[in-house]
JSON list of C-alpha atoms in Angstrom, two decimals:
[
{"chain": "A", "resi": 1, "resn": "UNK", "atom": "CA", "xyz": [112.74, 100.22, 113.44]},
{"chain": "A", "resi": 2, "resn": "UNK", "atom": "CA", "xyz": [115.14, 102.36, 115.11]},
{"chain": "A", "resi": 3, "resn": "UNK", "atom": "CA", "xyz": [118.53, 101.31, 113.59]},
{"chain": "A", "resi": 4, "resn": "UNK", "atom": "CA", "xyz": [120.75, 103.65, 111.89]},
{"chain": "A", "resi": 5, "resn": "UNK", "atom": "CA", "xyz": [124.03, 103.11, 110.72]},
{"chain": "A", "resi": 6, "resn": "UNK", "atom": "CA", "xyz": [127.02, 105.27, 112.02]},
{"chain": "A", "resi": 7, "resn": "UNK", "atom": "CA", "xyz": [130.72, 105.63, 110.73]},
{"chain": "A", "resi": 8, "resn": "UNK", "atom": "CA", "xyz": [133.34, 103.75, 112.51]},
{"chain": "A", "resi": 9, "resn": "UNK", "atom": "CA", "xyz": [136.69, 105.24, 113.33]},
{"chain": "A", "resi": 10, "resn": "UNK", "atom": "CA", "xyz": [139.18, 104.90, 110.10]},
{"chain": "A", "resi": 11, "resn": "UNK", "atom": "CA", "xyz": [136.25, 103.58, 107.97]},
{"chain": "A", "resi": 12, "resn": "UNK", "atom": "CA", "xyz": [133.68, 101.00, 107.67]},
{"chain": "A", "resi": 13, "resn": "UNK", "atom": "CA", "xyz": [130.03, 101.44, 109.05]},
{"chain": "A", "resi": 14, "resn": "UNK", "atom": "CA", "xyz": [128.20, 99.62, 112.43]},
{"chain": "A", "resi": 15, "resn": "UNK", "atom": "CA", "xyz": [124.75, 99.47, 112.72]},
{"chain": "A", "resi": 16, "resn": "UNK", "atom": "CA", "xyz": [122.87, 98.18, 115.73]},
{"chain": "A", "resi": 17, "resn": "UNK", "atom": "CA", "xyz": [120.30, 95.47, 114.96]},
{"chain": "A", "resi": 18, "resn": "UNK", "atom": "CA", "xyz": [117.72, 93.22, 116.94]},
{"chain": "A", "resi": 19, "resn": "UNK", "atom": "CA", "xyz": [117.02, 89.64, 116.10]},
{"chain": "A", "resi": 20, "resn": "UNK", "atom": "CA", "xyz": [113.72, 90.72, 114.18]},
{"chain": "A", "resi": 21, "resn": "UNK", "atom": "CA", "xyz": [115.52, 92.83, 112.27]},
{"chain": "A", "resi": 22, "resn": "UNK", "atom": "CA", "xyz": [118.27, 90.60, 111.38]},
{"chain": "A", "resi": 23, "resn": "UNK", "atom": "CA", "xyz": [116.03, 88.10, 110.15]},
{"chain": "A", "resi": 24, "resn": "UNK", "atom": "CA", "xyz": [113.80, 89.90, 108.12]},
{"chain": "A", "resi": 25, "resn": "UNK", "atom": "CA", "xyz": [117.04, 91.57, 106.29]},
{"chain": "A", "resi": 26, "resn": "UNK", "atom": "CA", "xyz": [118.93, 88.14, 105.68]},
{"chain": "A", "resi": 27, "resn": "UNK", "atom": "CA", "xyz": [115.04, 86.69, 104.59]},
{"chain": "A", "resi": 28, "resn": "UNK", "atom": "CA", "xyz": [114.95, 89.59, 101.90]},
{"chain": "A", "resi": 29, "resn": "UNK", "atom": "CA", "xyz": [118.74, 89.21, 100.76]},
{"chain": "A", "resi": 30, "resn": "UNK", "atom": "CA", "xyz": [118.09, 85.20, 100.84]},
{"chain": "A", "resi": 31, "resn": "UNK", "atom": "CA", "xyz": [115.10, 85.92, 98.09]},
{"chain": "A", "resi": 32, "resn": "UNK", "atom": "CA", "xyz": [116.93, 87.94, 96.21]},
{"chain": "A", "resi": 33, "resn": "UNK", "atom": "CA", "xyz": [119.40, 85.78, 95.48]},
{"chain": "A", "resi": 34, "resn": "UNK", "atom": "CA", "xyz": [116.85, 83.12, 95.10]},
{"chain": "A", "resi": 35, "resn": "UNK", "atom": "CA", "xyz": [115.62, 85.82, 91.94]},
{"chain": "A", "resi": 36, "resn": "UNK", "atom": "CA", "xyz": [119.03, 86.45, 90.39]},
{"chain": "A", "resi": 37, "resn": "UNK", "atom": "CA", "xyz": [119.17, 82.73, 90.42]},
{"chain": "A", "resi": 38, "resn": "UNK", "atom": "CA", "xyz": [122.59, 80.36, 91.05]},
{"chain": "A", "resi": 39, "resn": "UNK", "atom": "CA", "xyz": [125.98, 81.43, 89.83]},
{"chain": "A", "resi": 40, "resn": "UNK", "atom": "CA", "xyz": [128.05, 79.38, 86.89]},
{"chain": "A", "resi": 41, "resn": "UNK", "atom": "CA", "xyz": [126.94, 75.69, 87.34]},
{"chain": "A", "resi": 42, "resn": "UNK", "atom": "CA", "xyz": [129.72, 72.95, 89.33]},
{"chain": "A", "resi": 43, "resn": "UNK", "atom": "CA", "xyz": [130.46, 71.00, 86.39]},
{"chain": "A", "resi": 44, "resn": "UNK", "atom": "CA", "xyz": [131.18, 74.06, 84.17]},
{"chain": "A", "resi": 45, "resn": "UNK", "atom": "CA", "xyz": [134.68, 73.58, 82.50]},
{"chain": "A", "resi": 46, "resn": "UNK", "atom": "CA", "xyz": [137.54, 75.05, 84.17]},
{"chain": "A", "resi": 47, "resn": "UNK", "atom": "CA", "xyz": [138.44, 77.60, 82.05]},
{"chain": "A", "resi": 48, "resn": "UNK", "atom": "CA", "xyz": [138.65, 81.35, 82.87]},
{"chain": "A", "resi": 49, "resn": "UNK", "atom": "CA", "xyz": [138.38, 82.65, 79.68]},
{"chain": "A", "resi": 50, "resn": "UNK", "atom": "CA", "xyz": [135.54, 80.60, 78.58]},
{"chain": "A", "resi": 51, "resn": "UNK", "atom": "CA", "xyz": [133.50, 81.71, 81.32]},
{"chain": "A", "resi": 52, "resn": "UNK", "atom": "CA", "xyz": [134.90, 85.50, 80.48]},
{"chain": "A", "resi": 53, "resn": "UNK", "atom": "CA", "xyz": [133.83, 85.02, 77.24]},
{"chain": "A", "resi": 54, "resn": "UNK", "atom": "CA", "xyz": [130.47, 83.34, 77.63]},
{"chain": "A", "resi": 55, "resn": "UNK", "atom": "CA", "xyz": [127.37, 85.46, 76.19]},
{"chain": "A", "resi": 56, "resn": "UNK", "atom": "CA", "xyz": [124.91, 86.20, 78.76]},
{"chain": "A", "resi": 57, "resn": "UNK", "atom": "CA", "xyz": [121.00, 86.47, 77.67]},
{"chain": "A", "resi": 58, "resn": "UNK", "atom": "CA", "xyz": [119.77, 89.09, 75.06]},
{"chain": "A", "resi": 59, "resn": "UNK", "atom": "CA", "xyz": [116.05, 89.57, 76.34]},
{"chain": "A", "resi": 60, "resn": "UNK", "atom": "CA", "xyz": [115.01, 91.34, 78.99]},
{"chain": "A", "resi": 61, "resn": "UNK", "atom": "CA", "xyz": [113.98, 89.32, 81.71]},
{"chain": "A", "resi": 62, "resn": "UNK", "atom": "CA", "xyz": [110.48, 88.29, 82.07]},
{"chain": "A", "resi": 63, "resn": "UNK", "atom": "CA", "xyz": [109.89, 89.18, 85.61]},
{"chain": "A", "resi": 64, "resn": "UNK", "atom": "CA", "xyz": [109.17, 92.72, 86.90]},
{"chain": "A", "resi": 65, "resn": "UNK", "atom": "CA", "xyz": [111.38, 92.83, 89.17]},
{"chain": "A", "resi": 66, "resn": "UNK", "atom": "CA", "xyz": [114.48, 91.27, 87.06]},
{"chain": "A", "resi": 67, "resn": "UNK", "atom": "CA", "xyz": [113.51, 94.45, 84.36]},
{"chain": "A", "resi": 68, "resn": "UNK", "atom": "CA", "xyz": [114.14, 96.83, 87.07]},
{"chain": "A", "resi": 69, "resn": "UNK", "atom": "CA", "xyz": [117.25, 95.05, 88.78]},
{"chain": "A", "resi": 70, "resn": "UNK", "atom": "CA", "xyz": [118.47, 94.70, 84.72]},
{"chain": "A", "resi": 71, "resn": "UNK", "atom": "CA", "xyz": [117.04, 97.49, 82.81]},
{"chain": "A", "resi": 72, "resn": "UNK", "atom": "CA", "xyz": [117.57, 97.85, 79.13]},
{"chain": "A", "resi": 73, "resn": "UNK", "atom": "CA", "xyz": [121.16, 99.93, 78.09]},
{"chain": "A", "resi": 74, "resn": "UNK", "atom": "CA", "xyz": [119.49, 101.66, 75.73]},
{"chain": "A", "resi": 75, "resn": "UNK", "atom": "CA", "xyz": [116.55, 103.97, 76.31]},
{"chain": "A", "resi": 76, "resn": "UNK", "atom": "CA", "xyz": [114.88, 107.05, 74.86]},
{"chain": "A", "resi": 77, "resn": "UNK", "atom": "CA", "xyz": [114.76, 109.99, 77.71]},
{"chain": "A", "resi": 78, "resn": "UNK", "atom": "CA", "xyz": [112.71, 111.93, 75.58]},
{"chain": "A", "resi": 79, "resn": "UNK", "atom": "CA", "xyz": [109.94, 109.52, 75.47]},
{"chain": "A", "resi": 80, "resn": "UNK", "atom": "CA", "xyz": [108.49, 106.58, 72.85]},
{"chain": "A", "resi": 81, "resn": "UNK", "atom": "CA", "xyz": [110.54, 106.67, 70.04]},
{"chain": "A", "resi": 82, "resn": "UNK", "atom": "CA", "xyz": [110.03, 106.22, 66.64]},
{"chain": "A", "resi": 83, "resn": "UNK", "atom": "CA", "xyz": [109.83, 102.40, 65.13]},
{"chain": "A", "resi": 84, "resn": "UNK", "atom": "CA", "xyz": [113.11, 102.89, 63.23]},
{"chain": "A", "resi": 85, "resn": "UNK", "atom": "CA", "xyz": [114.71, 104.50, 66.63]},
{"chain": "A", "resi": 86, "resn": "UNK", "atom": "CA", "xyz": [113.25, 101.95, 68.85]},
{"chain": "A", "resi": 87, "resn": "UNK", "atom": "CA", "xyz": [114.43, 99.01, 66.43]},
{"chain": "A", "resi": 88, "resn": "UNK", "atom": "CA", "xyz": [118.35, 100.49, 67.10]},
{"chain": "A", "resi": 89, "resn": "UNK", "atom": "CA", "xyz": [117.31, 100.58, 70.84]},
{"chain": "A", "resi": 90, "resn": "UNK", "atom": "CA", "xyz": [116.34, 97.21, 70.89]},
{"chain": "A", "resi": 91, "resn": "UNK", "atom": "CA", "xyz": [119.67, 95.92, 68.82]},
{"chain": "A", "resi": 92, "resn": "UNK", "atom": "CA", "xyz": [121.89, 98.12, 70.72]},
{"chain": "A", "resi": 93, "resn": "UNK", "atom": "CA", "xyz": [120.16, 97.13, 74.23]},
{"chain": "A", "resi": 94, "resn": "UNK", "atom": "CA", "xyz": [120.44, 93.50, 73.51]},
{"chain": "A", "resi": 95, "resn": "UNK", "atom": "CA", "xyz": [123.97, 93.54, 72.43]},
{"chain": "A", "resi": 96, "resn": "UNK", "atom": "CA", "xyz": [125.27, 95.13, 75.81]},
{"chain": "A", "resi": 97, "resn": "UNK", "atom": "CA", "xyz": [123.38, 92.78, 77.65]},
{"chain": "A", "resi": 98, "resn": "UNK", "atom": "CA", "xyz": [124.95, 89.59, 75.91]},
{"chain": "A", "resi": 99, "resn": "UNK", "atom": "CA", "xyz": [128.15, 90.85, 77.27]},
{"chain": "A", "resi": 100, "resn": "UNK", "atom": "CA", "xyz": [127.31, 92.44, 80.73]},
{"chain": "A", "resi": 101, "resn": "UNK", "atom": "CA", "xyz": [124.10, 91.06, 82.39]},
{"chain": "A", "resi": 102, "resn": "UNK", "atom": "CA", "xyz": [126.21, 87.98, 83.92]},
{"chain": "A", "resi": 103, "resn": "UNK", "atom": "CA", "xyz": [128.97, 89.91, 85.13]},
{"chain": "A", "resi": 104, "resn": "UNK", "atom": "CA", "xyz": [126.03, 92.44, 86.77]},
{"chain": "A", "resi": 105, "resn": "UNK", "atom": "CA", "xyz": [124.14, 89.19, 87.94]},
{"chain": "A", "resi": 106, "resn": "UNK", "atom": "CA", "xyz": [127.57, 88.00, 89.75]},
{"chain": "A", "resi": 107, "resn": "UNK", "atom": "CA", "xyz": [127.75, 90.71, 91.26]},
{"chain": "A", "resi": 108, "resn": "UNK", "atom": "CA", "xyz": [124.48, 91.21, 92.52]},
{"chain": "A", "resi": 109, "resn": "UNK", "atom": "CA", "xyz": [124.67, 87.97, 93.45]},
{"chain": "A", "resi": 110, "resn": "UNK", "atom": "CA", "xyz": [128.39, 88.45, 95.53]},
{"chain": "A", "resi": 111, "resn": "UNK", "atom": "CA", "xyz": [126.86, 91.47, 97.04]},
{"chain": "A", "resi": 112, "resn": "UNK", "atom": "CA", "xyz": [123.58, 89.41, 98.70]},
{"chain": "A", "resi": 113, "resn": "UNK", "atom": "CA", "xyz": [125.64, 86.69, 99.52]},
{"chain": "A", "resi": 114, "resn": "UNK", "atom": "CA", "xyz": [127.78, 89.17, 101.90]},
{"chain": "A", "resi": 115, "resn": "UNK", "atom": "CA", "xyz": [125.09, 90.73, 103.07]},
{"chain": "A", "resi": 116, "resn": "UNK", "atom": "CA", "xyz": [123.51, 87.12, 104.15]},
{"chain": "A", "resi": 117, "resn": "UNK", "atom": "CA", "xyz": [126.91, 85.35, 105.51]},
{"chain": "A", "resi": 118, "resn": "UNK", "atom": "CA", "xyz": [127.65, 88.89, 107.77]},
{"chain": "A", "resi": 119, "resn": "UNK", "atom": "CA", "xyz": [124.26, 88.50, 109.19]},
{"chain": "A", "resi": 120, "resn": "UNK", "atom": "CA", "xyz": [124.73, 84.87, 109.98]},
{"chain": "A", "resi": 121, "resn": "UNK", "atom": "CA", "xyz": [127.66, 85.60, 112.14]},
{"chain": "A", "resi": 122, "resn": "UNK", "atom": "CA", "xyz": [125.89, 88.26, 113.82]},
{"chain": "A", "resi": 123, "resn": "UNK", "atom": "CA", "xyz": [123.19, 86.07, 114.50]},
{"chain": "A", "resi": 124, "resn": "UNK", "atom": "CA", "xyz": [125.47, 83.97, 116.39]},
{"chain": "A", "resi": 125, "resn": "UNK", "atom": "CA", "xyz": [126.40, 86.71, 118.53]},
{"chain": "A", "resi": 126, "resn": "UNK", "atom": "CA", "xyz": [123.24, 88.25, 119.01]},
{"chain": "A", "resi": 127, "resn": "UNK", "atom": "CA", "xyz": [121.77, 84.64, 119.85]},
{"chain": "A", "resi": 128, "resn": "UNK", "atom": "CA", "xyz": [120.26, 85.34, 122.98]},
{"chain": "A", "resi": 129, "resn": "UNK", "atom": "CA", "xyz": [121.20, 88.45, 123.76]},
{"chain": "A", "resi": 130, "resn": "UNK", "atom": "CA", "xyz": [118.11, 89.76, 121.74]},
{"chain": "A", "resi": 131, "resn": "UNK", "atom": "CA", "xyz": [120.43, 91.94, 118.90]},
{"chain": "A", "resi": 132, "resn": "UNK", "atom": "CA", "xyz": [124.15, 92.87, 118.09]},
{"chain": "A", "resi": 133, "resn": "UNK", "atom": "CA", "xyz": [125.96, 95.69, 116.55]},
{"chain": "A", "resi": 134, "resn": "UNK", "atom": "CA", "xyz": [126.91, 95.18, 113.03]},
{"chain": "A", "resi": 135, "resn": "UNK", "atom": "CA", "xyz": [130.47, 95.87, 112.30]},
{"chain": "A", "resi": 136, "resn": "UNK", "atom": "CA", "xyz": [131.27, 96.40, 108.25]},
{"chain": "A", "resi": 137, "resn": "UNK", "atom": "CA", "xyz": [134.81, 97.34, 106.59]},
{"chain": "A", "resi": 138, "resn": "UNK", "atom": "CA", "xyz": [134.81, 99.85, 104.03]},
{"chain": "A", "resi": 139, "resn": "UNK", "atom": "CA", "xyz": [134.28, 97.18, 101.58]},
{"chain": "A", "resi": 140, "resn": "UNK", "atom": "CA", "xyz": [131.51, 95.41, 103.43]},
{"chain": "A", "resi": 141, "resn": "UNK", "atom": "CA", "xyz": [129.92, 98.74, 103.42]},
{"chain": "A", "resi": 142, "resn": "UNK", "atom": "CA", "xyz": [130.03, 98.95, 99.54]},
{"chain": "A", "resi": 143, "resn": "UNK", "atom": "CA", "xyz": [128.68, 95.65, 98.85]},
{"chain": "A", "resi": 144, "resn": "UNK", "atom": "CA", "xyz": [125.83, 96.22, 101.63]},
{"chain": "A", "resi": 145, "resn": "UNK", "atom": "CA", "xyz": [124.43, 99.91, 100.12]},
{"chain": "A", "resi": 146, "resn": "UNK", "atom": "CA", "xyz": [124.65, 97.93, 96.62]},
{"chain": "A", "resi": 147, "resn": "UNK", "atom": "CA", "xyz": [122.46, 95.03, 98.31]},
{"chain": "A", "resi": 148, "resn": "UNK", "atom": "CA", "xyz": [120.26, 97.41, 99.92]},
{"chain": "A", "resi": 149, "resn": "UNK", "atom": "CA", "xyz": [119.46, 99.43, 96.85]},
{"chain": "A", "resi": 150, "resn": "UNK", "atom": "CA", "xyz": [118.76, 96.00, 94.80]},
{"chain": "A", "resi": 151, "resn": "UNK", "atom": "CA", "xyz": [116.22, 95.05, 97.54]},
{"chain": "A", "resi": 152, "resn": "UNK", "atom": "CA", "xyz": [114.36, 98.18, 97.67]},
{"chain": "A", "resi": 153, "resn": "UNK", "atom": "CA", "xyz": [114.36, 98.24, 94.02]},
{"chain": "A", "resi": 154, "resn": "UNK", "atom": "CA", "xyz": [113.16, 94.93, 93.99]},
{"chain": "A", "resi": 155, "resn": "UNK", "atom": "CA", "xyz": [110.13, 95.99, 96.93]},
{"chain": "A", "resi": 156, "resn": "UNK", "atom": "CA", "xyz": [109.41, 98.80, 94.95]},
{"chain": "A", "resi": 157, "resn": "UNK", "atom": "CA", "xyz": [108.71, 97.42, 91.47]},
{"chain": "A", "resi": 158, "resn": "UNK", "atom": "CA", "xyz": [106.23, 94.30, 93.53]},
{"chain": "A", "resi": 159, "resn": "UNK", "atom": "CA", "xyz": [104.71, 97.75, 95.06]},
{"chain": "A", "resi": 160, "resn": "UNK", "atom": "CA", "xyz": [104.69, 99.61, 91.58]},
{"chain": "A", "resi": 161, "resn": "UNK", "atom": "CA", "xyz": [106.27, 102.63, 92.75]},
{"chain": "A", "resi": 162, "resn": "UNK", "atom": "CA", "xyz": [107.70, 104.44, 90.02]},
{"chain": "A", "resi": 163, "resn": "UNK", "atom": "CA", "xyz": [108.79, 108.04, 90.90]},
{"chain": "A", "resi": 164, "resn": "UNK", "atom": "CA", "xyz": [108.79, 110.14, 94.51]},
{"chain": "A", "resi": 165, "resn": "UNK", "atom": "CA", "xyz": [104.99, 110.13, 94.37]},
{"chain": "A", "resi": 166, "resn": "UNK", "atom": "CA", "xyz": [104.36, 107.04, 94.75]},
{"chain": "A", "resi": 167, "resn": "UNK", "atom": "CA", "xyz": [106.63, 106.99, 97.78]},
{"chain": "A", "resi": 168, "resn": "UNK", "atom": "CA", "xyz": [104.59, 109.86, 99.40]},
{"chain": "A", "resi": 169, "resn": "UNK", "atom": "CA", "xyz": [101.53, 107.62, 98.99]},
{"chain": "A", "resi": 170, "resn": "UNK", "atom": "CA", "xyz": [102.61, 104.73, 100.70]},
{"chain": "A", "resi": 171, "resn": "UNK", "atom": "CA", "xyz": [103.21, 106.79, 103.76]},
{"chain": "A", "resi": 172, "resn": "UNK", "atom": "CA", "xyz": [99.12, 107.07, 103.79]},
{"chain": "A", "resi": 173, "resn": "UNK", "atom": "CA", "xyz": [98.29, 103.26, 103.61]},
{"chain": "A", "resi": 174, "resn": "UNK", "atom": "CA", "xyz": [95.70, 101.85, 106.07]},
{"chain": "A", "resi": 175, "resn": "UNK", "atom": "CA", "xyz": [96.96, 99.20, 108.18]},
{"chain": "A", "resi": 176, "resn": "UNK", "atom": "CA", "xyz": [94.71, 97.04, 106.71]},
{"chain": "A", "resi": 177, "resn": "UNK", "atom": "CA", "xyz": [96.20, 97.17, 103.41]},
{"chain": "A", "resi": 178, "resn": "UNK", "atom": "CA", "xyz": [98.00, 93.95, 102.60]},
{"chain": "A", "resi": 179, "resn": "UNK", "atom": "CA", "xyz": [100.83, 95.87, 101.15]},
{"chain": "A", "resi": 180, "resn": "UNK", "atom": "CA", "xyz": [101.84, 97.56, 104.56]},
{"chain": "A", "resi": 181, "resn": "UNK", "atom": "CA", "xyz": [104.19, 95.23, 105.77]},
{"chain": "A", "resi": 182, "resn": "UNK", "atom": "CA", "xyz": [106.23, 95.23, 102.53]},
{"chain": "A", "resi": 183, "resn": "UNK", "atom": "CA", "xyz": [106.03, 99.16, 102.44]},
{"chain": "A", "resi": 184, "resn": "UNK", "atom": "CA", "xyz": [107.11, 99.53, 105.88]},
{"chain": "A", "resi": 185, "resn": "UNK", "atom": "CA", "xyz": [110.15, 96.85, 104.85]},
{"chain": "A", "resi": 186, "resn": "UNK", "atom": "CA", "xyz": [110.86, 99.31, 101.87]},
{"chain": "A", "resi": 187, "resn": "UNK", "atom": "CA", "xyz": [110.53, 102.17, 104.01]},
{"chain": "A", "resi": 188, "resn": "UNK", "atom": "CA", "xyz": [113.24, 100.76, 106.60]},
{"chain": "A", "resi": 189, "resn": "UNK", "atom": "CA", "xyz": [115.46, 99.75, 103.60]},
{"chain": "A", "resi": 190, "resn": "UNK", "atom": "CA", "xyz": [115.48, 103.11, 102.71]},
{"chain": "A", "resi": 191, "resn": "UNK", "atom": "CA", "xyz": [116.38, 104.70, 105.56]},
{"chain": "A", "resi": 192, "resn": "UNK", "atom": "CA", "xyz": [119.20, 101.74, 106.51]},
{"chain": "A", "resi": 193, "resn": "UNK", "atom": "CA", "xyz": [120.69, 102.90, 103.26]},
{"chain": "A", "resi": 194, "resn": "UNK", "atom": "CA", "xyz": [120.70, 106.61, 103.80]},
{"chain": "A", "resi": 195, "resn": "UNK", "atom": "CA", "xyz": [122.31, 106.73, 107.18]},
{"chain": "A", "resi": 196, "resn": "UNK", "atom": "CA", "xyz": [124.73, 104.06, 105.13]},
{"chain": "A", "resi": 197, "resn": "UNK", "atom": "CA", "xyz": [125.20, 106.52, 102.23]},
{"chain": "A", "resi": 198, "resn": "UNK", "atom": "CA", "xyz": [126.03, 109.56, 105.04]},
{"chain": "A", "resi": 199, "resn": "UNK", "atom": "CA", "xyz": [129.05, 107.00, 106.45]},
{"chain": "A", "resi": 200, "resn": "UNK", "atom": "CA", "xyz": [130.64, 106.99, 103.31]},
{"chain": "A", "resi": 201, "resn": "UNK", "atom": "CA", "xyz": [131.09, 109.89, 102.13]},
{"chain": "A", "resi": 202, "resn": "UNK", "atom": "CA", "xyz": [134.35, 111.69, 102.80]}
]
């Protein structure tokens, strides 16, 4: 898939897309959000500082791809640590996620959202006319290279790639491998959010 995004004059990005392509993107931003799950319930009380001060979950999350969307704080670069080491790890780790992983979920969360409601306009306009060019402001641009990393993180921990090897392997796939259409989804994401990366910067 062909699409690349360019610069537009006095900031914000525009990216030409087909209706294949727009679907596929909004299906992958949809499931995301289905992952990170639903923001604070309806019935919640009204009160902002309440919700500012509510404590978010101490575990890691359970799924694979919720560990590598919200990794642990606290980690040893130098390898396995000791038991004593890993113990403060673990303490330290699940004390910063008490008090960040819902703000990081909202935002995750804001950032799909945005990537799903611009699509669904330009699915109105590309209705048929077989594609449309997508027009984001500087901020649109943000929240979309924070979307796209988040699904090709989320692609690459169901594919198990873990460093720029991996990568190089999936390039070598048979077609008949069952995990070709997701790595040629990851591969797209990845250059979508390169050519976005190259707009941005000053």
């Amino acid at each position: 898939m062909p699409g690349h995004f360019e610069p537009l004059p006095g900031g914000g990005a525009a990216v030409a897309l087909d209706d294949v392509e727009i679907s596929i993107i909004r299906s992958l931003a949809v499931q995301l959000l289905e992952l990170i799950g639903p923001g604070p319930a309806e019935d919640a009380p009204d009160d902002p500082l309440a919700e500012l001060f509510a404590d978010g979950p101490s575990e890691p999350p359970s799924d694979p791809v919720l560990r590598r969307l919200f990794p642990d704080a606290y980690t040893d670069p130098e390898g396995t640590p000791g038991p004593e080491r890993a113990g403060e790890q673990k303490a330290h780790s699940a004390e910063f996620r008490r008090y960040t992983e819902n703000d990081l979920r909202a935002g995750k969360r804001e950032n799909a959202l945005t990537v799903v409601r611009s699509l669904d306009e330009l699915a109105s306009e590309a209705a048929g006319a077989g594609g449309a060019v997508l027009k984001l402001t500087p901020q649109e641009s943000q929240q979309w290279l924070r979307a796209l990393n988040d699904l090709r993180l989320a692609i690459g921990s169901r594919l198990e790639i873990t460093d720029e090897d991996d990568t190089d392997l999936l390039y070598r796939l048979p077609d008949e491998d069952p995990r070709k259409p997701m790595v040629m989804a990851y591969l797209w994401l990845g250059g979508l959010q390169e050519t976005l990366v190259s707009t941005l910067l000053p």
